[in-house]
PDB file of N, CA and C in Angstrom:
ATOM      1  N   UNK A   1     110.459 137.536 -15.484  1.00  0.00           N
ATOM      2  CA  UNK A   1     109.540 138.949 -15.108  1.00  0.00           C
ATOM      3  C   UNK A   1     108.762 139.272 -16.135  1.00  0.00           C
ATOM      4  N   UNK A   2     107.870 139.778 -15.973  1.00  0.00           N
ATOM      5  CA  UNK A   2     106.515 140.288 -16.696  1.00  0.00           C
ATOM      6  C   UNK A   2     106.369 141.739 -16.670  1.00  0.00           C
ATOM      7  N   UNK A   3     106.024 142.380 -17.919  1.00  0.00           N
ATOM      8  CA  UNK A   3     105.772 143.833 -17.976  1.00  0.00           C
ATOM      9  C   UNK A   3     104.718 144.086 -18.607  1.00  0.00           C
ATOM     10  N   UNK A   4     103.876 144.950 -18.161  1.00  0.00           N
ATOM     11  CA  UNK A   4     102.593 145.630 -18.654  1.00  0.00           C
ATOM     12  C   UNK A   4     102.959 146.655 -19.623  1.00  0.00           C
ATOM     13  N   UNK A   5     102.493 146.832 -20.820  1.00  0.00           N
ATOM     14  CA  UNK A   5     102.542 148.143 -21.681  1.00  0.00           C
ATOM     15  C   UNK A   5     101.340 148.778 -21.555  1.00  0.00           C
ATOM     16  N   UNK A   6     101.716 150.302 -21.102  1.00  0.00           N
ATOM     17  CA  UNK A   6     100.618 151.051 -21.017  1.00  0.00           C
ATOM     18  C   UNK A   6     100.573 152.051 -21.890  1.00  0.00           C
ATOM     19  N   UNK A   7     101.177 151.601 -23.450  1.00  0.00           N
ATOM     20  CA  UNK A   7     100.604 152.513 -24.403  1.00  0.00           C
ATOM     21  C   UNK A   7      99.299 153.052 -24.594  1.00  0.00           C
ATOM     22  N   UNK A   8      98.345 151.878 -24.526  1.00  0.00           N
ATOM     23  CA  UNK A   8      97.016 152.078 -25.113  1.00  0.00           C
ATOM     24  C   UNK A   8      96.472 153.423 -24.082  1.00  0.00           C
ATOM     25  N   UNK A   9      96.929 153.387 -22.584  1.00  0.00           N
ATOM     26  CA  UNK A   9      96.468 154.116 -21.723  1.00  0.00           C
ATOM     27  C   UNK A   9      97.056 155.736 -22.422  1.00  0.00           C
ATOM     28  N   UNK A  10      98.291 155.676 -22.593  1.00  0.00           N
ATOM     29  CA  UNK A  10      99.011 156.897 -22.852  1.00  0.00           C
ATOM     30  C   UNK A  10      98.448 157.780 -24.284  1.00  0.00           C
ATOM     31  N   UNK A  11      98.133 156.649 -25.305  1.00  0.00           N
ATOM     32  CA  UNK A  11      97.838 157.095 -26.353  1.00  0.00           C
ATOM     33  C   UNK A  11      96.468 157.649 -26.268  1.00  0.00           C
ATOM     34  N   UNK A  12      95.224 157.104 -25.136  1.00  0.00           N
ATOM     35  CA  UNK A  12      93.973 157.376 -24.806  1.00  0.00           C
ATOM     36  C   UNK A  12      94.383 158.883 -24.250  1.00  0.00           C
ATOM     37  N   UNK A  13      95.121 159.291 -23.419  1.00  0.00           N
ATOM     38  CA  UNK A  13      95.441 160.437 -22.469  1.00  0.00           C
ATOM     39  C   UNK A  13      95.523 161.314 -23.492  1.00  0.00           C
ATOM     40  N   UNK A  14      96.715 160.999 -24.328  1.00  0.00           N
ATOM     41  CA  UNK A  14      97.125 162.086 -25.505  1.00  0.00           C
ATOM     42  C   UNK A  14      96.307 162.219 -26.699  1.00  0.00           C
ATOM     43  N   UNK A  15      95.142 161.543 -26.888  1.00  0.00           N
ATOM     44  CA  UNK A  15      94.233 161.491 -28.203  1.00  0.00           C
ATOM     45  C   UNK A  15      95.488 161.036 -29.234  1.00  0.00           C
ATOM     46  N   UNK A  16      96.168 160.379 -29.000  1.00  0.00           N
ATOM     47  CA  UNK A  16      97.016 159.870 -30.100  1.00  0.00           C
ATOM     48  C   UNK A  16      96.733 158.649 -30.847  1.00  0.00           C
ATOM     49  N   UNK A  17      96.553 158.640 -32.201  1.00  0.00           N
ATOM     50  CA  UNK A  17      96.149 157.435 -32.928  1.00  0.00           C
ATOM     51  C   UNK A  17      97.223 156.388 -33.215  1.00  0.00           C
ATOM     52  N   UNK A  18      97.019 155.375 -33.137  1.00  0.00           N
ATOM     53  CA  UNK A  18      98.044 154.481 -33.398  1.00  0.00           C
ATOM     54  C   UNK A  18      98.538 154.058 -34.565  1.00  0.00           C
ATOM     55  N   UNK A  19      98.046 154.521 -35.813  1.00  0.00           N
ATOM     56  CA  UNK A  19      98.637 154.423 -37.097  1.00  0.00           C
ATOM     57  C   UNK A  19      99.525 155.456 -37.107  1.00  0.00           C
ATOM     58  N   UNK A  20      99.188 157.001 -36.726  1.00  0.00           N
ATOM     59  CA  UNK A  20      99.920 158.168 -36.765  1.00  0.00           C
ATOM     60  C   UNK A  20     101.487 157.992 -35.996  1.00  0.00           C
ATOM     61  N   UNK A  21     101.027 157.552 -34.847  1.00  0.00           N
ATOM     62  CA  UNK A  21     102.302 157.272 -33.838  1.00  0.00           C
ATOM     63  C   UNK A  21     103.195 156.141 -34.539  1.00  0.00           C
ATOM     64  N   UNK A  22     102.674 154.965 -35.138  1.00  0.00           N
ATOM     65  CA  UNK A  22     103.450 153.997 -35.736  1.00  0.00           C
ATOM     66  C   UNK A  22     104.438 154.792 -36.710  1.00  0.00           C
ATOM     67  N   UNK A  23     104.021 155.978 -37.508  1.00  0.00           N
ATOM     68  CA  UNK A  23     104.536 156.288 -38.678  1.00  0.00           C
ATOM     69  C   UNK A  23     105.280 157.399 -38.104  1.00  0.00           C
ATOM     70  N   UNK A  24     105.597 157.952 -36.897  1.00  0.00           N
ATOM     71  CA  UNK A  24     106.288 158.840 -36.305  1.00  0.00           C
ATOM     72  C   UNK A  24     107.850 158.077 -35.939  1.00  0.00           C
ATOM     73  N   UNK A  25     107.592 156.922 -35.273  1.00  0.00           N
ATOM     74  CA  UNK A  25     108.425 155.999 -34.686  1.00  0.00           C
ATOM     75  C   UNK A  25     108.962 154.910 -35.772  1.00  0.00           C
ATOM     76  N   UNK A  26     108.638 154.967 -36.968  1.00  0.00           N
ATOM     77  CA  UNK A  26     109.086 154.168 -37.979  1.00  0.00           C
ATOM     78  C   UNK A  26     108.840 152.752 -37.768  1.00  0.00           C
ATOM     79  N   UNK A  27     107.637 152.330 -37.176  1.00  0.00           N
ATOM     80  CA  UNK A  27     107.251 150.767 -36.906  1.00  0.00           C
ATOM     81  C   UNK A  27     105.854 150.799 -37.959  1.00  0.00           C
ATOM     82  N   UNK A  28     105.941 149.565 -38.026  1.00  0.00           N
ATOM     83  CA  UNK A  28     104.692 149.164 -38.763  1.00  0.00           C
ATOM     84  C   UNK A  28     103.550 148.760 -37.682  1.00  0.00           C
ATOM     85  N   UNK A  29     102.246 149.203 -38.218  1.00  0.00           N
ATOM     86  CA  UNK A  29     101.280 149.558 -37.224  1.00  0.00           C
ATOM     87  C   UNK A  29     101.102 148.073 -36.683  1.00  0.00           C
ATOM     88  N   UNK A  30     101.212 146.724 -37.507  1.00  0.00           N
ATOM     89  CA  UNK A  30     101.106 145.820 -36.765  1.00  0.00           C
ATOM     90  C   UNK A  30     102.373 145.459 -35.499  1.00  0.00           C
ATOM     91  N   UNK A  31     103.500 145.969 -35.965  1.00  0.00           N
ATOM     92  CA  UNK A  31     104.228 145.598 -34.775  1.00  0.00           C
ATOM     93  C   UNK A  31     104.116 146.513 -33.522  1.00  0.00           C
ATOM     94  N   UNK A  32     103.360 147.701 -33.581  1.00  0.00           N
ATOM     95  CA  UNK A  32     103.230 148.614 -32.540  1.00  0.00           C
ATOM     96  C   UNK A  32     102.137 147.976 -31.886  1.00  0.00           C
ATOM     97  N   UNK A  33     100.842 147.347 -32.594  1.00  0.00           N
ATOM     98  CA  UNK A  33      99.760 146.538 -32.374  1.00  0.00           C
ATOM     99  C   UNK A  33     100.570 145.403 -31.215  1.00  0.00           C
ATOM    100  N   UNK A  34     101.709 144.817 -31.591  1.00  0.00           N
ATOM    101  CA  UNK A  34     101.942 143.667 -31.054  1.00  0.00           C
ATOM    102  C   UNK A  34     102.324 144.201 -29.644  1.00  0.00           C
ATOM    103  N   UNK A  35     102.939 145.198 -29.611  1.00  0.00           N
ATOM    104  CA  UNK A  35     103.632 145.986 -28.368  1.00  0.00           C
ATOM    105  C   UNK A  35     102.520 145.977 -27.399  1.00  0.00           C
ATOM    106  N   UNK A  36     101.807 146.998 -27.930  1.00  0.00           N
ATOM    107  CA  UNK A  36     100.385 147.452 -27.140  1.00  0.00           C
ATOM    108  C   UNK A  36      99.804 146.270 -26.482  1.00  0.00           C
ATOM    109  N   UNK A  37      99.721 145.315 -27.324  1.00  0.00           N
ATOM    110  CA  UNK A  37      98.627 144.211 -26.622  1.00  0.00           C
ATOM    111  C   UNK A  37      99.531 142.978 -25.457  1.00  0.00           C
ATOM    112  N   UNK A  38     100.797 143.286 -25.543  1.00  0.00           N
ATOM    113  CA  UNK A  38     101.739 142.697 -24.612  1.00  0.00           C
ATOM    114  C   UNK A  38     101.949 141.136 -25.123  1.00  0.00           C
ATOM    115  N   UNK A  39     102.044 141.360 -26.744  1.00  0.00           N
ATOM    116  CA  UNK A  39     102.261 139.889 -27.235  1.00  0.00           C
ATOM    117  C   UNK A  39     103.736 139.975 -27.227  1.00  0.00           C
ATOM    118  N   UNK A  40     104.888 140.897 -27.039  1.00  0.00           N
ATOM    119  CA  UNK A  40     106.013 140.729 -27.462  1.00  0.00           C
ATOM    120  C   UNK A  40     106.668 142.207 -26.525  1.00  0.00           C
ATOM    121  N   UNK A  41     107.826 141.872 -26.093  1.00  0.00           N
ATOM    122  CA  UNK A  41     108.480 143.179 -25.473  1.00  0.00           C
ATOM    123  C   UNK A  41     109.174 143.716 -26.798  1.00  0.00           C
ATOM    124  N   UNK A  42     109.393 144.870 -26.452  1.00  0.00           N
ATOM    125  CA  UNK A  42     110.341 145.698 -27.973  1.00  0.00           C
ATOM    126  C   UNK A  42     111.978 145.401 -27.695  1.00  0.00           C
ATOM    127  N   UNK A  43     112.759 146.024 -28.863  1.00  0.00           N
ATOM    128  CA  UNK A  43     113.984 145.545 -28.377  1.00  0.00           C
ATOM    129  C   UNK A  43     114.249 146.978 -27.590  1.00  0.00           C
ATOM    130  N   UNK A  44     115.495 147.257 -27.245  1.00  0.00           N
ATOM    131  CA  UNK A  44     115.853 148.484 -26.393  1.00  0.00           C
ATOM    132  C   UNK A  44     115.873 149.434 -27.193  1.00  0.00           C
ATOM    133  N   UNK A  45     116.380 149.471 -28.560  1.00  0.00           N
ATOM    134  CA  UNK A  45     116.412 150.556 -29.438  1.00  0.00           C
ATOM    135  C   UNK A  45     114.974 150.957 -29.978  1.00  0.00           C
ATOM    136  N   UNK A  46     114.012 150.088 -30.185  1.00  0.00           N
ATOM    137  CA  UNK A  46     112.522 150.210 -30.204  1.00  0.00           C
ATOM    138  C   UNK A  46     111.749 151.009 -29.063  1.00  0.00           C
ATOM    139  N   UNK A  47     112.051 150.494 -27.817  1.00  0.00           N
ATOM    140  CA  UNK A  47     111.658 151.034 -26.378  1.00  0.00           C
ATOM    141  C   UNK A  47     112.023 152.609 -26.410  1.00  0.00           C
ATOM    142  N   UNK A  48     113.251 152.773 -26.617  1.00  0.00           N
ATOM    143  CA  UNK A  48     114.037 153.944 -26.466  1.00  0.00           C
ATOM    144  C   UNK A  48     113.279 155.027 -27.555  1.00  0.00           C
ATOM    145  N   UNK A  49     112.977 154.511 -28.744  1.00  0.00           N
ATOM    146  CA  UNK A  49     112.272 155.487 -29.686  1.00  0.00           C
ATOM    147  C   UNK A  49     111.155 155.893 -29.378  1.00  0.00           C
ATOM    148  N   UNK A  50     110.463 154.771 -28.815  1.00  0.00           N
ATOM    149  CA  UNK A  50     108.972 155.237 -28.322  1.00  0.00           C
ATOM    150  C   UNK A  50     108.992 155.823 -27.189  1.00  0.00           C
ATOM    151  N   UNK A  51     109.807 155.759 -26.359  1.00  0.00           N
ATOM    152  CA  UNK A  51     109.738 156.614 -24.990  1.00  0.00           C
ATOM    153  C   UNK A  51     110.333 157.959 -25.429  1.00  0.00           C
ATOM    154  N   UNK A  52     111.314 158.141 -26.300  1.00  0.00           N
ATOM    155  CA  UNK A  52     111.667 159.496 -26.498  1.00  0.00           C
ATOM    156  C   UNK A  52     110.780 160.341 -27.427  1.00  0.00           C
ATOM    157  N   UNK A  53     109.957 159.817 -28.430  1.00  0.00           N
ATOM    158  CA  UNK A  53     109.106 160.254 -29.076  1.00  0.00           C
ATOM    159  C   UNK A  53     107.637 160.631 -27.805  1.00  0.00           C
ATOM    160  N   UNK A  54     107.257 160.255 -26.755  1.00  0.00           N
ATOM    161  CA  UNK A  54     106.563 160.546 -26.217  1.00  0.00           C
ATOM    162  C   UNK A  54     106.931 161.286 -24.897  1.00  0.00           C
ATOM    163  N   UNK A  55     108.449 161.558 -24.990  1.00  0.00           N
ATOM    164  CA  UNK A  55     108.975 162.208 -23.817  1.00  0.00           C
ATOM    165  C   UNK A  55     108.666 161.658 -22.525  1.00  0.00           C
ATOM    166  N   UNK A  56     108.914 160.122 -22.552  1.00  0.00           N
ATOM    167  CA  UNK A  56     108.765 159.524 -21.189  1.00  0.00           C
ATOM    168  C   UNK A  56     109.827 158.660 -21.131  1.00  0.00           C
ATOM    169  N   UNK A  57     110.049 157.915 -19.877  1.00  0.00           N
ATOM    170  CA  UNK A  57     111.173 157.100 -19.670  1.00  0.00           C
ATOM    171  C   UNK A  57     110.442 155.881 -20.054  1.00  0.00           C
ATOM    172  N   UNK A  58     111.439 154.777 -20.396  1.00  0.00           N
ATOM    173  CA  UNK A  58     110.665 153.729 -20.781  1.00  0.00           C
ATOM    174  C   UNK A  58     110.166 152.995 -19.709  1.00  0.00           C
ATOM    175  N   UNK A  59     110.549 153.306 -18.236  1.00  0.00           N
ATOM    176  CA  UNK A  59     109.642 152.350 -17.262  1.00  0.00           C
ATOM    177  C   UNK A  59     108.578 153.159 -17.027  1.00  0.00           C
ATOM    178  N   UNK A  60     108.305 154.207 -17.605  1.00  0.00           N
ATOM    179  CA  UNK A  60     106.725 154.718 -17.530  1.00  0.00           C
ATOM    180  C   UNK A  60     105.738 154.200 -18.546  1.00  0.00           C
ATOM    181  N   UNK A  61     106.489 153.361 -19.440  1.00  0.00           N
ATOM    182  CA  UNK A  61     105.593 152.924 -20.347  1.00  0.00           C
ATOM    183  C   UNK A  61     105.345 151.240 -20.301  1.00  0.00           C
ATOM    184  N   UNK A  62     106.663 150.845 -19.807  1.00  0.00           N
ATOM    185  CA  UNK A  62     106.579 149.327 -19.684  1.00  0.00           C
ATOM    186  C   UNK A  62     106.749 149.089 -18.118  1.00  0.00           C
ATOM    187  N   UNK A  63     105.595 148.652 -17.446  1.00  0.00           N
ATOM    188  CA  UNK A  63     105.693 148.582 -16.058  1.00  0.00           C
ATOM    189  C   UNK A  63     105.837 147.069 -15.444  1.00  0.00           C
ATOM    190  N   UNK A  64     106.608 146.770 -14.713  1.00  0.00           N
ATOM    191  CA  UNK A  64     106.770 145.309 -14.076  1.00  0.00           C
ATOM    192  C   UNK A  64     105.676 144.967 -13.210  1.00  0.00           C
ATOM    193  N   UNK A  65     105.222 144.003 -13.702  1.00  0.00           N
ATOM    194  CA  UNK A  65     103.944 143.372 -13.130  1.00  0.00           C
ATOM    195  C   UNK A  65     104.341 142.380 -11.761  1.00  0.00           C
ATOM    196  N   UNK A  66     103.475 142.593 -10.804  1.00  0.00           N
ATOM    197  CA  UNK A  66     103.933 141.371  -9.423  1.00  0.00           C
ATOM    198  C   UNK A  66     103.806 140.105 -10.320  1.00  0.00           C
ATOM    199  N   UNK A  67     104.416 139.175  -9.299  1.00  0.00           N
ATOM    200  CA  UNK A  67     104.973 138.056  -9.864  1.00  0.00           C
ATOM    201  C   UNK A  67     103.538 136.964  -8.673  1.00  0.00           C
ATOM    202  N   UNK A  68     102.996 137.846  -8.042  1.00  0.00           N
ATOM    203  CA  UNK A  68     102.154 137.119  -7.030  1.00  0.00           C
ATOM    204  C   UNK A  68     100.740 136.468  -7.565  1.00  0.00           C
TER     205      UNK A  68
END
């Protein structure tokens, strides 16, 4: 199963700076960048913290990609 991270789009729509958001959710900027660039999936607690801060569901941020 592959997932696509929508954080870059969400941040642009809401005019959120990556550096500021990383501080709000207590992550390093590099960790957040890794998630945004789809290099890694977050742990459940991290995904939950990010979703809660954005007032979204986890599945609104990480979308399952078609395997076709």
